[in-house]
Coordinates of C-alpha atoms in Angstrom, one line a residue:
M124 CA 103.9 119.4 165.3
L125 CA 107.0 118.4 162.9
N126 CA 106.2 119.4 159.3
L127 CA 106.0 116.2 156.9
E128 CA 107.3 117.7 154.0
R129 CA 110.5 118.9 155.8
L130 CA 110.9 115.3 157.4
R131 CA 110.9 114.2 153.8
V132 CA 113.6 116.7 152.9
L133 CA 115.9 115.3 155.6
H134 CA 114.8 111.8 154.8
A135 CA 116.0 112.3 150.8
I136 CA 119.3 113.8 152.1
W137 CA 119.9 110.8 154.4
T138 CA 119.2 108.5 151.6
T139 CA 121.0 110.0 148.8
G140 CA 124.0 111.2 151.0
S141 CA 123.6 114.9 149.5
V142 CA 121.8 117.8 149.2
A143 CA 122.0 117.8 145.6
G144 CA 121.0 114.6 145.5
A145 CA 117.8 115.2 147.7
A146 CA 117.0 118.4 145.3
R147 CA 117.2 115.8 142.1
T148 CA 114.9 113.7 144.3
L149 CA 112.4 115.8 145.3
H150 CA 112.6 118.1 142.0
V151 CA 113.3 121.2 143.8
T152 CA 116.3 123.8 144.2
T153 CA 119.2 123.3 146.5
S154 CA 118.3 126.4 148.2
A155 CA 114.9 125.2 148.7
I156 CA 116.5 122.0 150.3
S157 CA 118.6 124.2 152.6
Q158 CA 115.5 126.5 154.0
Q159 CA 113.4 123.4 154.6
I160 CA 116.1 122.0 156.7
A161 CA 116.9 125.3 158.5
R162 CA 113.2 125.4 159.4
L163 CA 113.1 121.9 160.7
E164 CA 116.3 122.7 162.8
R165 CA 114.4 125.6 164.3
E166 CA 111.3 123.2 165.0
V167 CA 113.4 120.8 166.7
G168 CA 115.7 123.0 168.3
Q169 CA 118.9 120.9 167.2
L170 CA 121.4 120.9 164.6
L171 CA 120.5 118.0 162.2
V172 CA 122.9 118.8 159.2
E173 CA 126.5 119.9 159.5
R174 CA 129.2 120.7 156.7
Q175 CA 132.0 117.9 155.7
G176 CA 134.2 119.0 153.2
R177 CA 132.4 120.3 150.1
G178 CA 129.3 118.5 151.1
V179 CA 127.2 117.9 154.1
R180 CA 126.3 114.8 156.9
L181 CA 123.9 114.4 159.2
T182 CA 124.4 115.0 162.9
G183 CA 123.5 112.1 165.4
A184 CA 120.1 114.1 166.0
G185 CA 119.7 114.3 162.3
E186 CA 120.4 110.6 161.5
V187 CA 117.8 109.7 164.5
L188 CA 115.3 111.8 163.2
A189 CA 115.7 110.6 159.4
R190 CA 115.6 107.1 160.4
E191 CA 112.1 107.6 162.3
A192 CA 111.4 110.0 159.6
G193 CA 111.6 106.9 157.0
D194 CA 108.9 105.0 159.2
L195 CA 106.6 107.8 159.3
L196 CA 106.8 108.3 155.6
N197 CA 105.9 104.5 155.2
H198 CA 102.7 105.0 157.6
V199 CA 101.8 107.8 155.7
E200 CA 101.9 105.9 152.5
R201 CA 99.8 103.1 154.1
V202 CA 97.2 105.6 155.3
E203 CA 97.1 106.9 151.6
T204 CA 96.9 103.6 150.2
R205 CA 93.8 102.7 152.6
L206 CA 92.1 105.7 151.3
D207 CA 92.6 105.1 147.9
R208 CA 91.3 101.5 148.5
H209 CA 88.4 103.0 150.2
R210 CA 87.4 105.1 147.4
G211 CA 88.4 102.5 144.8
A212 CA 89.2 104.9 141.9
V213 CA 92.4 104.1 139.8
T214 CA 93.6 107.7 139.7
G215 CA 96.9 110.0 140.3
P216 CA 100.4 109.8 139.0
M217 CA 102.5 106.6 139.0
T218 CA 105.8 106.6 138.0
V219 CA 107.4 103.2 136.4
A220 CA 111.1 102.5 136.1
A221 CA 112.2 99.7 133.8
F222 CA 115.6 98.6 132.4
A223 CA 116.0 99.3 128.9
T224 CA 114.9 96.1 126.8
A225 CA 111.6 96.1 128.9
A226 CA 111.2 99.8 128.5
R227 CA 111.6 99.0 124.5
G228 CA 109.7 95.6 124.7
L229 CA 107.0 95.3 127.3
L230 CA 106.1 99.0 128.6
P231 CA 104.7 100.6 125.8
G232 CA 101.7 98.2 125.2
V233 CA 101.2 98.3 129.2
L234 CA 101.2 102.3 129.1
R235 CA 98.7 102.4 126.3
S236 CA 96.5 99.9 127.9
L237 CA 96.6 101.8 131.2
R238 CA 95.8 104.9 129.4
S239 CA 93.0 103.6 127.7
R240 CA 91.7 102.0 130.6
Y241 CA 91.9 104.6 133.3
P242 CA 92.1 108.0 131.8
D243 CA 92.7 109.5 135.5
L244 CA 95.5 107.5 135.7
T245 CA 99.0 109.2 134.7
V246 CA 101.9 106.8 134.1
S247 CA 105.6 108.0 133.5
L248 CA 108.0 105.9 132.5
S249 CA 111.6 106.2 133.5
E250 CA 114.6 104.0 132.1
Q251 CA 116.5 102.8 134.7
E252 CA 118.7 99.7 135.3
P253 CA 118.2 97.7 138.7
H254 CA 121.2 99.6 140.5
E255 CA 119.3 102.7 139.7
S256 CA 115.5 101.9 140.1
I257 CA 115.8 99.5 143.4
P258 CA 117.2 102.7 145.5
A259 CA 114.9 105.0 144.2
L260 CA 111.8 102.6 144.5
V261 CA 112.9 102.3 148.3
R262 CA 113.7 106.3 148.5
G263 CA 110.0 106.3 147.0
D264 CA 111.4 108.4 143.8
V265 CA 109.4 105.7 141.6
D266 CA 106.1 103.8 142.7
L267 CA 107.1 100.3 140.6
A268 CA 110.5 99.0 139.0
V269 CA 110.6 96.3 136.5
V270 CA 113.9 94.6 136.8
Q271 CA 116.1 91.5 135.7
D272 CA 118.4 89.1 137.1
W273 CA 120.0 85.4 136.4
A274 CA 119.6 82.4 138.0
E275 CA 123.4 82.5 139.0
D276 CA 123.0 86.2 140.0
V277 CA 120.4 86.9 142.0
L278 CA 119.4 90.1 142.6
A279 CA 119.3 91.6 146.3
V280 CA 115.9 92.7 147.0
P281 CA 115.2 94.8 150.2
A282 CA 112.6 93.2 152.6
T283 CA 110.4 96.5 152.3
L284 CA 109.5 95.3 148.6
V285 CA 107.2 92.7 147.2
R286 CA 108.6 90.7 144.1
L287 CA 106.1 89.4 141.2
P288 CA 107.7 87.0 138.2
L289 CA 106.7 88.8 135.0
L290 CA 108.4 86.2 132.3
D291 CA 111.5 84.7 131.4
D292 CA 113.6 86.2 128.6
V293 CA 115.8 83.9 126.5
F294 CA 118.5 85.2 124.4
D295 CA 119.8 83.8 121.3
L296 CA 123.1 83.8 119.5
A297 CA 123.5 86.7 116.3
V298 CA 126.1 85.7 114.0
P299 CA 126.8 87.4 110.4
D300 CA 125.1 85.3 108.0
D301 CA 128.3 83.8 106.6
H302 CA 129.6 82.7 109.7
P303 CA 130.0 78.7 110.1
L304 CA 127.5 78.6 112.4
A305 CA 124.7 80.4 110.6
A306 CA 123.1 77.2 109.1
R307 CA 122.7 75.7 112.1
E308 CA 119.2 75.6 114.3
R309 CA 121.1 75.0 117.6
V310 CA 124.4 75.5 118.8
A311 CA 125.8 74.3 122.4
V312 CA 127.7 76.9 124.8
C313 CA 130.4 75.0 124.5
E314 CA 131.1 75.7 121.1
L315 CA 131.3 79.5 121.4
A316 CA 134.7 79.5 123.4
G317 CA 136.7 80.6 120.6
E318 CA 134.5 83.5 119.3
E319 CA 135.2 87.4 119.3
W320 CA 132.1 88.7 121.2
I321 CA 130.4 92.0 120.9
T322 CA 128.8 92.8 124.2
W323 CA 127.5 95.1 126.8
S324 CA 129.8 97.2 128.9
Q325 CA 131.6 95.6 131.9
G326 CA 129.6 95.8 134.9
Q327 CA 126.3 95.2 132.9
I328 CA 124.3 92.2 134.0
C329 CA 124.3 90.6 130.5
H330 CA 128.3 91.3 130.3
D331 CA 129.0 89.7 133.5
W332 CA 126.6 86.7 132.8
L333 CA 129.0 86.2 129.4
V334 CA 132.6 86.5 131.3
R335 CA 131.2 84.0 133.8
T336 CA 129.6 81.4 131.4
L337 CA 132.6 81.5 128.7
A338 CA 136.0 81.4 130.9
G339 CA 138.5 83.5 128.5
V340 CA 136.2 85.0 126.4
R341 CA 137.4 87.5 124.1
V342 CA 135.6 90.9 123.8
A343 CA 136.1 92.7 120.8
H344 CA 133.6 95.5 121.0
T345 CA 131.1 97.0 123.6
A346 CA 127.8 98.9 123.0
S347 CA 124.7 99.4 125.1
E348 CA 122.2 99.5 122.4
H349 CA 121.2 96.3 120.8
S350 CA 120.7 98.0 117.5
T351 CA 124.8 98.8 117.5
Q352 CA 125.6 95.1 118.6
L353 CA 123.8 93.8 115.5
A354 CA 125.2 96.3 113.3
L355 CA 129.0 95.2 114.4
V356 CA 127.6 91.4 113.8
A357 CA 126.2 92.4 110.5
A358 CA 129.9 94.1 109.6
G359 CA 131.1 90.3 110.6
L360 CA 133.2 91.8 113.7
G361 CA 132.0 89.4 115.9
V362 CA 129.1 87.4 117.4
A363 CA 126.6 88.6 120.1
V364 CA 123.9 87.2 122.3
I365 CA 120.7 88.9 122.1
P366 CA 117.3 88.8 124.1
R367 CA 113.9 87.9 122.4
L368 CA 112.3 90.8 124.4
G369 CA 112.0 93.9 122.6
R370 CA 114.0 92.3 119.7
E371 CA 113.1 94.1 116.2
S372 CA 114.1 92.2 113.2
G373 CA 118.0 92.3 112.5
P374 CA 119.9 93.9 109.9
G375 CA 120.4 92.3 106.5
G376 CA 123.3 90.0 107.1
V377 CA 122.5 88.9 110.9
R378 CA 121.4 85.3 111.5
F379 CA 119.9 84.2 115.1
V380 CA 120.6 80.8 116.2
A381 CA 119.0 79.2 119.3
I382 CA 121.8 78.3 122.2
D383 CA 121.9 75.2 124.0
P384 CA 121.1 75.6 127.0
P385 CA 119.5 78.6 126.3
P386 CA 120.8 81.8 128.4
T387 CA 117.7 83.1 130.1
R388 CA 117.2 86.0 132.6
R389 CA 114.2 86.6 134.8
V390 CA 112.3 89.5 134.5
F391 CA 109.9 90.9 137.6
A392 CA 108.4 93.8 138.9
L393 CA 108.8 95.3 142.5
W394 CA 106.7 97.8 144.6
R395 CA 106.7 99.0 147.9
E396 CA 104.7 96.5 150.1
S397 CA 103.2 99.7 152.2
A398 CA 101.4 100.4 148.5
S399 CA 100.4 96.8 147.6
A400 CA 96.9 97.8 148.1
R401 CA 96.9 101.2 146.3
P402 CA 94.3 100.6 143.4
A403 CA 96.9 102.4 140.9
V404 CA 99.7 100.3 141.7
S405 CA 97.3 96.7 141.6
A406 CA 96.2 98.4 138.1
V407 CA 99.8 98.4 136.9
V408 CA 100.9 95.1 138.3
D409 CA 97.8 93.5 136.9
R410 CA 98.5 94.8 133.5
L411 CA 101.9 94.0 133.6
R412 CA 101.0 90.2 134.5
E413 CA 98.7 89.9 131.6
C414 CA 101.4 91.4 129.3
G415 CA 104.3 89.2 130.9

């Protein structure tokens, strides 16, 4: 009979593309991964992994077994979920991944409430952007992900995941308090084309929205942290768009102005369909829905 944990190791190599990636996913050493694969190869009597340059790749037999192992692991999760549901207890470890703003503005209250309500449930938060958290969720590295997208830039979600809308997060314009727009209550998007911008790095969702919305936008500075962006705004070095979710009061010298129409991103939760009936997943989802 094939060993389930060794199949999990093979599947992790397949989904991450390397022994090192599998080791990170499963929180073990690379030597432990190699040992498990060697034992699995002896069990099946076939070569499953072969060297390729400095890395490895799965053989034909390895790919077949890894693909079937994914289906088997999903089935095992469904069985474990049914057992948890039968027991009815909200227990065990849960890992939630969330993009930075949600990790700061939404998850602390959710985690505090869960710890108070369910003392036998241990929830761990991992800050990850959607391009990291969705593959991790599919692989089984995390149990639930809080992600974001825009109506004009819809996030691709695998069919094996369940999606729950949580909230719409509006962005406002942040300007220095001596800026001509600082006294306004509202400003139209078309009025912002000539500004110098402080924004996220290229490739990040909010940066891409700005470039897509304002043709020929001039980006003066980039920073990942809102606090850094606001400090640059306060210094008179440009303007920025800042989400309301998780927003702290800005530094002195910054004024927030509503934008018309308001830039709005959608925040939602994802989890594996095979774990939908797990009481712990339901408890986290319910609390996110209440706080969203």
